[in-house]
mmCIF file of C-alpha atoms in Angstrom:
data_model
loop_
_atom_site.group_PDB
_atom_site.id
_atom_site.type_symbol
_atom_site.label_atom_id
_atom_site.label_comp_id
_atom_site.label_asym_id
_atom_site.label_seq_id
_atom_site.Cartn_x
_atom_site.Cartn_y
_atom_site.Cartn_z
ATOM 1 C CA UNK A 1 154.558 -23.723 -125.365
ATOM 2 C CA UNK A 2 156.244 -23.391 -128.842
ATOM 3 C CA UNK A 3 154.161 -26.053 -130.818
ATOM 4 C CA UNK A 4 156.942 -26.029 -133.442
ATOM 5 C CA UNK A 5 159.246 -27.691 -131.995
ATOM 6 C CA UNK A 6 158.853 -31.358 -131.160
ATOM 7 C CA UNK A 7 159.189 -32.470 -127.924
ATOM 8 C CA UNK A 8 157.472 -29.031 -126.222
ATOM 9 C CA UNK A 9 155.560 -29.689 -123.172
ATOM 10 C CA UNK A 10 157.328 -32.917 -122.819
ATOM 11 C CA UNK A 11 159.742 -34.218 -119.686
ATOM 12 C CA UNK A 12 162.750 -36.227 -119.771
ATOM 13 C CA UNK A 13 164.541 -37.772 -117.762
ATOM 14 C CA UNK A 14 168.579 -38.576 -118.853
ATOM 15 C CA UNK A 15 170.306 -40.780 -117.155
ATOM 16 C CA UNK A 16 174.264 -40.191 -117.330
ATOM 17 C CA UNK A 17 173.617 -36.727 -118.687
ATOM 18 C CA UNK A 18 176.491 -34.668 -117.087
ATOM 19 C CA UNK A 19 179.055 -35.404 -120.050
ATOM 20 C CA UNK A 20 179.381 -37.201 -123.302
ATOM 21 C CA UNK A 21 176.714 -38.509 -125.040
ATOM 22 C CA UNK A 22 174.282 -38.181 -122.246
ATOM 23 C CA UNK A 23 174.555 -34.332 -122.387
ATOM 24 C CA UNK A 24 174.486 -34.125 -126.403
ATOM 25 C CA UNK A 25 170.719 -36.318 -126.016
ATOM 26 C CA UNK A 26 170.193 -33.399 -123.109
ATOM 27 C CA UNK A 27 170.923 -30.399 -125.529
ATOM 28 C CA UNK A 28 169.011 -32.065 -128.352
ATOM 29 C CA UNK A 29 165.761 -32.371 -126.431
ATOM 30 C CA UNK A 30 165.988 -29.292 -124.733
ATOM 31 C CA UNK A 31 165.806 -27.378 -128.710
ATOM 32 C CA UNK A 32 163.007 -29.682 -129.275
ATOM 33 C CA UNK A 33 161.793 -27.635 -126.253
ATOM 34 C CA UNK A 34 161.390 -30.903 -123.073
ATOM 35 C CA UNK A 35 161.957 -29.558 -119.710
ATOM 36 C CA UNK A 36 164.681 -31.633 -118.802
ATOM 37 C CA UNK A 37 166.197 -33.334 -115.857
ATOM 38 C CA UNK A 38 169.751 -34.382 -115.815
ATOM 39 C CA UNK A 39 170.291 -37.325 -113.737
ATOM 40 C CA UNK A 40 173.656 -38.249 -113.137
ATOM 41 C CA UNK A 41 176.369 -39.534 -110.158
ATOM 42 C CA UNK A 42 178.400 -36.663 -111.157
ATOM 43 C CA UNK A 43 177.251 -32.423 -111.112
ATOM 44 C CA UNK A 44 175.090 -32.198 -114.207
ATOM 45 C CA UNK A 45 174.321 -28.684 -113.160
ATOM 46 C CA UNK A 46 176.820 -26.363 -115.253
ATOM 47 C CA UNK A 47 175.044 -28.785 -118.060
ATOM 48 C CA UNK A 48 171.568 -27.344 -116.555
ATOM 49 C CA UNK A 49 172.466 -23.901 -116.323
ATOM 50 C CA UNK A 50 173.290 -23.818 -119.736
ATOM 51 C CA UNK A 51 170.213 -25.232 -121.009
ATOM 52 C CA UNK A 52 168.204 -23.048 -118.814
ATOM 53 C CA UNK A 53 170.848 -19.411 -120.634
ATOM 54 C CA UNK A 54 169.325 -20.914 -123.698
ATOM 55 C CA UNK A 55 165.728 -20.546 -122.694
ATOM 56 C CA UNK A 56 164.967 -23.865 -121.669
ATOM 57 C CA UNK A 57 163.876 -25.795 -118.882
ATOM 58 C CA UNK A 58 166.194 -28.529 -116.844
ATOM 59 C CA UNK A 59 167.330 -30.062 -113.476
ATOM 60 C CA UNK A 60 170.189 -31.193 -112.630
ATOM 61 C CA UNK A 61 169.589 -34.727 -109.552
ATOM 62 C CA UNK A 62 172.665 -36.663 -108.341
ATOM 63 C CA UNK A 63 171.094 -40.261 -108.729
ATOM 64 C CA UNK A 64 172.368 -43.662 -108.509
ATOM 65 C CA UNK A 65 171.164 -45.911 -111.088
ATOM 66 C CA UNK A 66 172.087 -48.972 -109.207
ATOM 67 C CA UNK A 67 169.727 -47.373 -106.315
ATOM 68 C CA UNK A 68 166.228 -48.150 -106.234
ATOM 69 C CA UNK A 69 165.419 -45.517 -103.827
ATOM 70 C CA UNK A 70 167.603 -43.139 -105.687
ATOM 71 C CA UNK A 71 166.224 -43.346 -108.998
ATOM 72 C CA UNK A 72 162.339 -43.308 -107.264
ATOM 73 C CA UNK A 73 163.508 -40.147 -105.757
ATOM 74 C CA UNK A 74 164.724 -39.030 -109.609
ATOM 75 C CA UNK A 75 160.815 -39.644 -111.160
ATOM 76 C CA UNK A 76 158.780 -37.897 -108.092
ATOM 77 C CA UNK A 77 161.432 -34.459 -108.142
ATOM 78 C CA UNK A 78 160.547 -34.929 -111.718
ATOM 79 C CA UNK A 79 157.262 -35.049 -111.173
ATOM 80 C CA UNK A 80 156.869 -32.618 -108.377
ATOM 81 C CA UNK A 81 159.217 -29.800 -110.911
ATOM 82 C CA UNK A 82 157.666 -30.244 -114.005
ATOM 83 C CA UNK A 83 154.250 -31.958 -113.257
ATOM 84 C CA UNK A 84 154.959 -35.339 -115.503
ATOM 85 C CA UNK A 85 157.659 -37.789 -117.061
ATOM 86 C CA UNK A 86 157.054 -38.512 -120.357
ATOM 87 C CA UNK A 87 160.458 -39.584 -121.616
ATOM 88 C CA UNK A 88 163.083 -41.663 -119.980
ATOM 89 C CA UNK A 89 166.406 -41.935 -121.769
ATOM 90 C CA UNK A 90 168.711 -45.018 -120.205
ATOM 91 C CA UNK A 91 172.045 -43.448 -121.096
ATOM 92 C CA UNK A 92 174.143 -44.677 -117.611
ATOM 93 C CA UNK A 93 176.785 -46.707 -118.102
ATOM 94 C CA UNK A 94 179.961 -48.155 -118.050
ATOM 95 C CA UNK A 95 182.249 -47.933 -121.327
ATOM 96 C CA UNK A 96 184.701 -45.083 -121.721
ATOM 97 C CA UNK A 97 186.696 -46.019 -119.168
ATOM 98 C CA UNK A 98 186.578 -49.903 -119.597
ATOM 99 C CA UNK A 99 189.903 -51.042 -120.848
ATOM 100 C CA UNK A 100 189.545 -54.291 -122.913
ATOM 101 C CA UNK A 101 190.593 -57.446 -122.465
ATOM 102 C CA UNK A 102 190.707 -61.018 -122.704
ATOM 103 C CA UNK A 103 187.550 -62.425 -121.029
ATOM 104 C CA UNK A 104 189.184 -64.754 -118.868
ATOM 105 C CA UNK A 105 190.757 -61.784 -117.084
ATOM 106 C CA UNK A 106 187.828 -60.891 -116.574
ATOM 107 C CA UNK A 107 186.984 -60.886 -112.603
ATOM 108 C CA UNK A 108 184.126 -61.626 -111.228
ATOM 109 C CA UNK A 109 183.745 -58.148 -109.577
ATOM 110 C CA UNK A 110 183.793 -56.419 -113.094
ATOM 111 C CA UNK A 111 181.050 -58.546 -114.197
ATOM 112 C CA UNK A 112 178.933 -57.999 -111.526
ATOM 113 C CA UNK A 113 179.727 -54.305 -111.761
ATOM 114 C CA UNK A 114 179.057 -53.852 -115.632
ATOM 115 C CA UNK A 115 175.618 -55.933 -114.911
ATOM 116 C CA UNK A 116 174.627 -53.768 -111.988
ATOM 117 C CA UNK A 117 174.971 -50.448 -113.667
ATOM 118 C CA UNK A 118 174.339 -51.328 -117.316
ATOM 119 C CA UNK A 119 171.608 -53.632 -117.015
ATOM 120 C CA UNK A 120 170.286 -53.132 -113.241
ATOM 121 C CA UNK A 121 170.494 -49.650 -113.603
ATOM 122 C CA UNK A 122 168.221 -49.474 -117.097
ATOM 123 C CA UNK A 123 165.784 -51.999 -115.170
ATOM 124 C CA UNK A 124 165.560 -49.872 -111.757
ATOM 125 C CA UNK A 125 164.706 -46.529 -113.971
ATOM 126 C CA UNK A 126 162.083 -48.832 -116.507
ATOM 127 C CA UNK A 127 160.466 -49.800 -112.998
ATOM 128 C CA UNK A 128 160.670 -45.906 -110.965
ATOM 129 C CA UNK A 129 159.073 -44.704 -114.204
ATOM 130 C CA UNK A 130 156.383 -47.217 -115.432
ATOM 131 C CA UNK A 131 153.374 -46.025 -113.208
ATOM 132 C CA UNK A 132 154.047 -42.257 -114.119
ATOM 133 C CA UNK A 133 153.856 -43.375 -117.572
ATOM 134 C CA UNK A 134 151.176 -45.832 -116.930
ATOM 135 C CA UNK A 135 148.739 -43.759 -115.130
ATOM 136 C CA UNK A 136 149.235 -40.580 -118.077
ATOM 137 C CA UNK A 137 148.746 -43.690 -120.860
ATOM 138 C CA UNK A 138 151.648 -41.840 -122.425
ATOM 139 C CA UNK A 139 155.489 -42.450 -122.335
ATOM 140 C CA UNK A 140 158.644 -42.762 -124.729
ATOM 141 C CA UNK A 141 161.729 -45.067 -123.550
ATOM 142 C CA UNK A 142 164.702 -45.042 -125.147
ATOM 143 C CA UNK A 143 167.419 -47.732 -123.849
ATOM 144 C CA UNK A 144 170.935 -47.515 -125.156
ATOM 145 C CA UNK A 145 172.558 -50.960 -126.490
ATOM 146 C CA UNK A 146 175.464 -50.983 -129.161
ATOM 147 C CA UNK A 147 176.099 -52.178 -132.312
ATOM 148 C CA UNK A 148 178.936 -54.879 -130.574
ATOM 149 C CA UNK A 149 175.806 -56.799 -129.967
ATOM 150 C CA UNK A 150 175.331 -57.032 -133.489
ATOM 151 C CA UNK A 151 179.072 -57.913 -134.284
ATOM 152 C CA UNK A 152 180.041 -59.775 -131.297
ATOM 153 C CA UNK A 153 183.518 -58.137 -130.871
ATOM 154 C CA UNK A 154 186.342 -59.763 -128.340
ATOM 155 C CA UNK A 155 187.958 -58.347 -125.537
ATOM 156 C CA UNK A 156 184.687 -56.618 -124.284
ATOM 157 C CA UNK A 157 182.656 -59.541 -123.034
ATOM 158 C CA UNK A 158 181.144 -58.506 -119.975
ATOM 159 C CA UNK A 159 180.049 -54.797 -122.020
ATOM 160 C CA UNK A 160 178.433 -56.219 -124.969
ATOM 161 C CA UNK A 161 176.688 -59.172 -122.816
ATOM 162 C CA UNK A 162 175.515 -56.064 -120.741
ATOM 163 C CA UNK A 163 174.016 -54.612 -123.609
ATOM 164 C CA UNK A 164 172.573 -57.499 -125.429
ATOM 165 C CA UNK A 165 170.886 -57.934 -122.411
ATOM 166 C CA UNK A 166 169.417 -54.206 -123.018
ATOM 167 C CA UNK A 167 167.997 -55.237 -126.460
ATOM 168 C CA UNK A 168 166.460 -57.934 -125.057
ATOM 169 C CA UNK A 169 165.151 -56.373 -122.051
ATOM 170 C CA UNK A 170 163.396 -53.344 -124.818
ATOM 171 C CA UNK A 171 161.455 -56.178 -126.565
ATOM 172 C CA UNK A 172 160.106 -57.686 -123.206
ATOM 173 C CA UNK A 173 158.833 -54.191 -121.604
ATOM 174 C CA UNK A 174 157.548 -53.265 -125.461
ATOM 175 C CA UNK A 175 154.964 -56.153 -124.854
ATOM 176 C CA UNK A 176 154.216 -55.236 -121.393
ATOM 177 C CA UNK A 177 153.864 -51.774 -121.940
ATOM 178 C CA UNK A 178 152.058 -51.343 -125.105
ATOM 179 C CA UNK A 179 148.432 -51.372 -123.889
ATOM 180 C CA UNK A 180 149.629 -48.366 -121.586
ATOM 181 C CA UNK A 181 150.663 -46.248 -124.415
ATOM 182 C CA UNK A 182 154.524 -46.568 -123.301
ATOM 183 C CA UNK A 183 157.000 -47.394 -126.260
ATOM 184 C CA UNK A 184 160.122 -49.020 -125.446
ATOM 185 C CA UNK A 185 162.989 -48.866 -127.884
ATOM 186 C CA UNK A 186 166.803 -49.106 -128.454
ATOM 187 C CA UNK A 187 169.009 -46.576 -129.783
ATOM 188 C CA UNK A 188 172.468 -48.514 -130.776
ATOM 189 C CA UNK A 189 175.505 -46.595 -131.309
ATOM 190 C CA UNK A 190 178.157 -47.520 -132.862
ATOM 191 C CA UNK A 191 181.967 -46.414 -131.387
ATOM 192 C CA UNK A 192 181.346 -43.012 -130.256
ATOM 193 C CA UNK A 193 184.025 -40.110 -130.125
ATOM 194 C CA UNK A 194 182.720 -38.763 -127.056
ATOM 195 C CA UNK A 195 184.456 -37.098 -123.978
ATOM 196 C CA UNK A 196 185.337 -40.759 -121.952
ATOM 197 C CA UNK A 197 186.385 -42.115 -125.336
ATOM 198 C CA UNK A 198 189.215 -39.996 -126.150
ATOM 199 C CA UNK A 199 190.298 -40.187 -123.063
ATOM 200 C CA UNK A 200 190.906 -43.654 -122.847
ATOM 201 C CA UNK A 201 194.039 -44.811 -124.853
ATOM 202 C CA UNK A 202 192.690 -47.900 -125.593
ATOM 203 C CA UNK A 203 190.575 -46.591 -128.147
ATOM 204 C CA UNK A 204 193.166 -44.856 -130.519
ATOM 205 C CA UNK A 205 195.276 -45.646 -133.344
ATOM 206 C CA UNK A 206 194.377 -48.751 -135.446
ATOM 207 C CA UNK A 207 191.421 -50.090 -133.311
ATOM 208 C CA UNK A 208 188.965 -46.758 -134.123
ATOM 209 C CA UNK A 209 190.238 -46.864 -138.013
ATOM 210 C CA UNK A 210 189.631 -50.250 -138.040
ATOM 211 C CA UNK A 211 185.794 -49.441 -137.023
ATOM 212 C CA UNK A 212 185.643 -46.581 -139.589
ATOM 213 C CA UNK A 213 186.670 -48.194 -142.325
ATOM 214 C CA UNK A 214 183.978 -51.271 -140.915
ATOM 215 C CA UNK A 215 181.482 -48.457 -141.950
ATOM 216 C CA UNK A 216 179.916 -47.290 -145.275
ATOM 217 C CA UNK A 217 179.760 -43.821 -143.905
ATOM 218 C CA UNK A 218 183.765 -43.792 -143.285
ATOM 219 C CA UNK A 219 184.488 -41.647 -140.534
ATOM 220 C CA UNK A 220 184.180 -41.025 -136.956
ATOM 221 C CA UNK A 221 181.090 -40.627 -135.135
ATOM 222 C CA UNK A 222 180.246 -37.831 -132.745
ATOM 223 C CA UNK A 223 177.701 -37.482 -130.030
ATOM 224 C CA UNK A 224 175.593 -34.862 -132.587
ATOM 225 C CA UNK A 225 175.157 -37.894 -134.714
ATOM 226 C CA UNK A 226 172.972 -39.691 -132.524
ATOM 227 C CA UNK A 227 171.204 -36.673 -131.462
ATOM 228 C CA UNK A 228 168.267 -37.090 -134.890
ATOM 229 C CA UNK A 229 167.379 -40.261 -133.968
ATOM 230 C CA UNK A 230 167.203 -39.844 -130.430
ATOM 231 C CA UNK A 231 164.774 -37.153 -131.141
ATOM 232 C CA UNK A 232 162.767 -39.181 -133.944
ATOM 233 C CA UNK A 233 162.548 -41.751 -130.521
ATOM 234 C CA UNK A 234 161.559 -39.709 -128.527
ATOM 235 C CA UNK A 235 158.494 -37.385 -130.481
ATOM 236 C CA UNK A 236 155.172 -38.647 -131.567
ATOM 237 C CA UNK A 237 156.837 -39.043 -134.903
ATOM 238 C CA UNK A 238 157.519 -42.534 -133.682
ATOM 239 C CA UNK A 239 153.930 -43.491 -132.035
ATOM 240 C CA UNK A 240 153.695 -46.681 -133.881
ATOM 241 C CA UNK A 241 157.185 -47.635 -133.128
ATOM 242 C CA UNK A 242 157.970 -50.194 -130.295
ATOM 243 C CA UNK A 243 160.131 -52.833 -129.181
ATOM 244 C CA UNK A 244 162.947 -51.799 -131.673
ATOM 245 C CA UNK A 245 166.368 -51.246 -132.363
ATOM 246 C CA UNK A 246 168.033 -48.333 -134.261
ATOM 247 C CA UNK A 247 171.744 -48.670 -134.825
ATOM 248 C CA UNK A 248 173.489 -45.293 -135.585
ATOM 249 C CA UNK A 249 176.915 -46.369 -136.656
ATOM 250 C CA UNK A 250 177.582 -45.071 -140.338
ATOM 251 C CA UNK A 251 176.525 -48.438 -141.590
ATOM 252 C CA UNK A 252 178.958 -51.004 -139.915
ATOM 253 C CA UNK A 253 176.554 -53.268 -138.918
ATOM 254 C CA UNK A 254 172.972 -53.720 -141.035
ATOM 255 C CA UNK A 255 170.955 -55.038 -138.971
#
């Protein structure tokens, strides 16, 4: 165990790891030296093999967020591989491929969709992990919101209710969890450049420079730049920090 670096001896668990953002929060915690698990509906495991070339320790599970017997699977493989879970990083969800639009085209079926992964999903993973955490009277959890919440953007209605709904969901299980020694906060990025992103043409052209130039730190953000805070989250450099929310996004929103 390499007591230099700041996560060693620690486990986390990633959901939405196998790309993106998800696998940049992987990498990062894997040179802090956590064995990590990779938990993902798509193969995380090139992602895992690569961690493990570097030295380090990781798993790659297909999981289901929306799954409640799916992501109780995820915690006990995590438990039975690397003996504990002390981190659990709600990264799963939908965005990069989400085209905007007005919200009364908006079906029905999307909004039940972006609610079951974005805010199901975080609340299935808080629940599979809580007596792991519980019974060590240690654990880190770090949900992922936005700074839309912040803003209240258009076109994106059923996303940023989804994640508003995270932020408010952090400060609840911050209460409940506190006298367990689990801390419960929010990471919120702002638009990310990552892998879904560029792919999707609806975020191009005037709509990202309008974001950057929202910002006091005036250019794009990558995946890396969450990566610090993510870490500060997720060490014991944060012990006395619970029920918050971080947002990462050059300084758009000040919140």
């Amino acid at each position: 165990m390499d007591r230099s670096k700041k996560l060693s001896g620690r486990v986390a668990i990633i959901t939405g790891a196998a790309q993106g953002i998800g696998a940049s929060y992987a990498s990062a915690l894997a040179d802090e030296g956590a064995a990590i698990v990779l938990a993902d509906i798509l193969d995380a495991e090139p992602l895992a093999q690569e961690i493990r070339q570097r030295g380090g320790k990781a798993m790659a599970l297909k999981v289901d967020v929306t799954s409640a017997s799916s992501v109780k699977s995820m915690v006990a493989n995590s438990v039975e591989e690397f003996g504990s879970v002390d981190i659990l990083i709600n990264n799963a969800a939908l965005f990069g491929n989400v085209q905007p639009k007005p919200f009364l085209q908006i079906t029905s079926e999307e909004w039940d969709r972006m609610m079951s992964v974005n805010v199901r999903g975080a609340f299935e993973c808080v629940k599979a992990v809580a007596p792991q955490m519980k019974k060590q009277k240690y654990g880190k959890i770090v949900n992922i919101a936005s700074g839309t919440v912040f803003k209240g953007i258009p076109l994106m209605l059923h996303y940023v209710s989804s994640k508003g709904a995270i932020v408010a969901m952090t400060r609840c299980l911050a209460r409940e969890l506190g006298d367990d020694g689990v801390r419960v906060n929010t990471l919120a990025p702002g638009l990310v450049m990552s892998e879904s992103v560029l792919d999707n043409p609806a975020w191009r052209g005037a709509v990202v420079q309008n974001n950057v130039n929202s910002r006091a730190i005036k250019r794009d953000a990558t995946p890396e730049d969450m990566c610090g805070t993510m870490v500060y989250l997720c060490s014991s450099e944060s012990d006395f920090v619970t029920g918050q929310v971080l947002v990462v996004d050059g300084g758009s929103v000040t919140h």
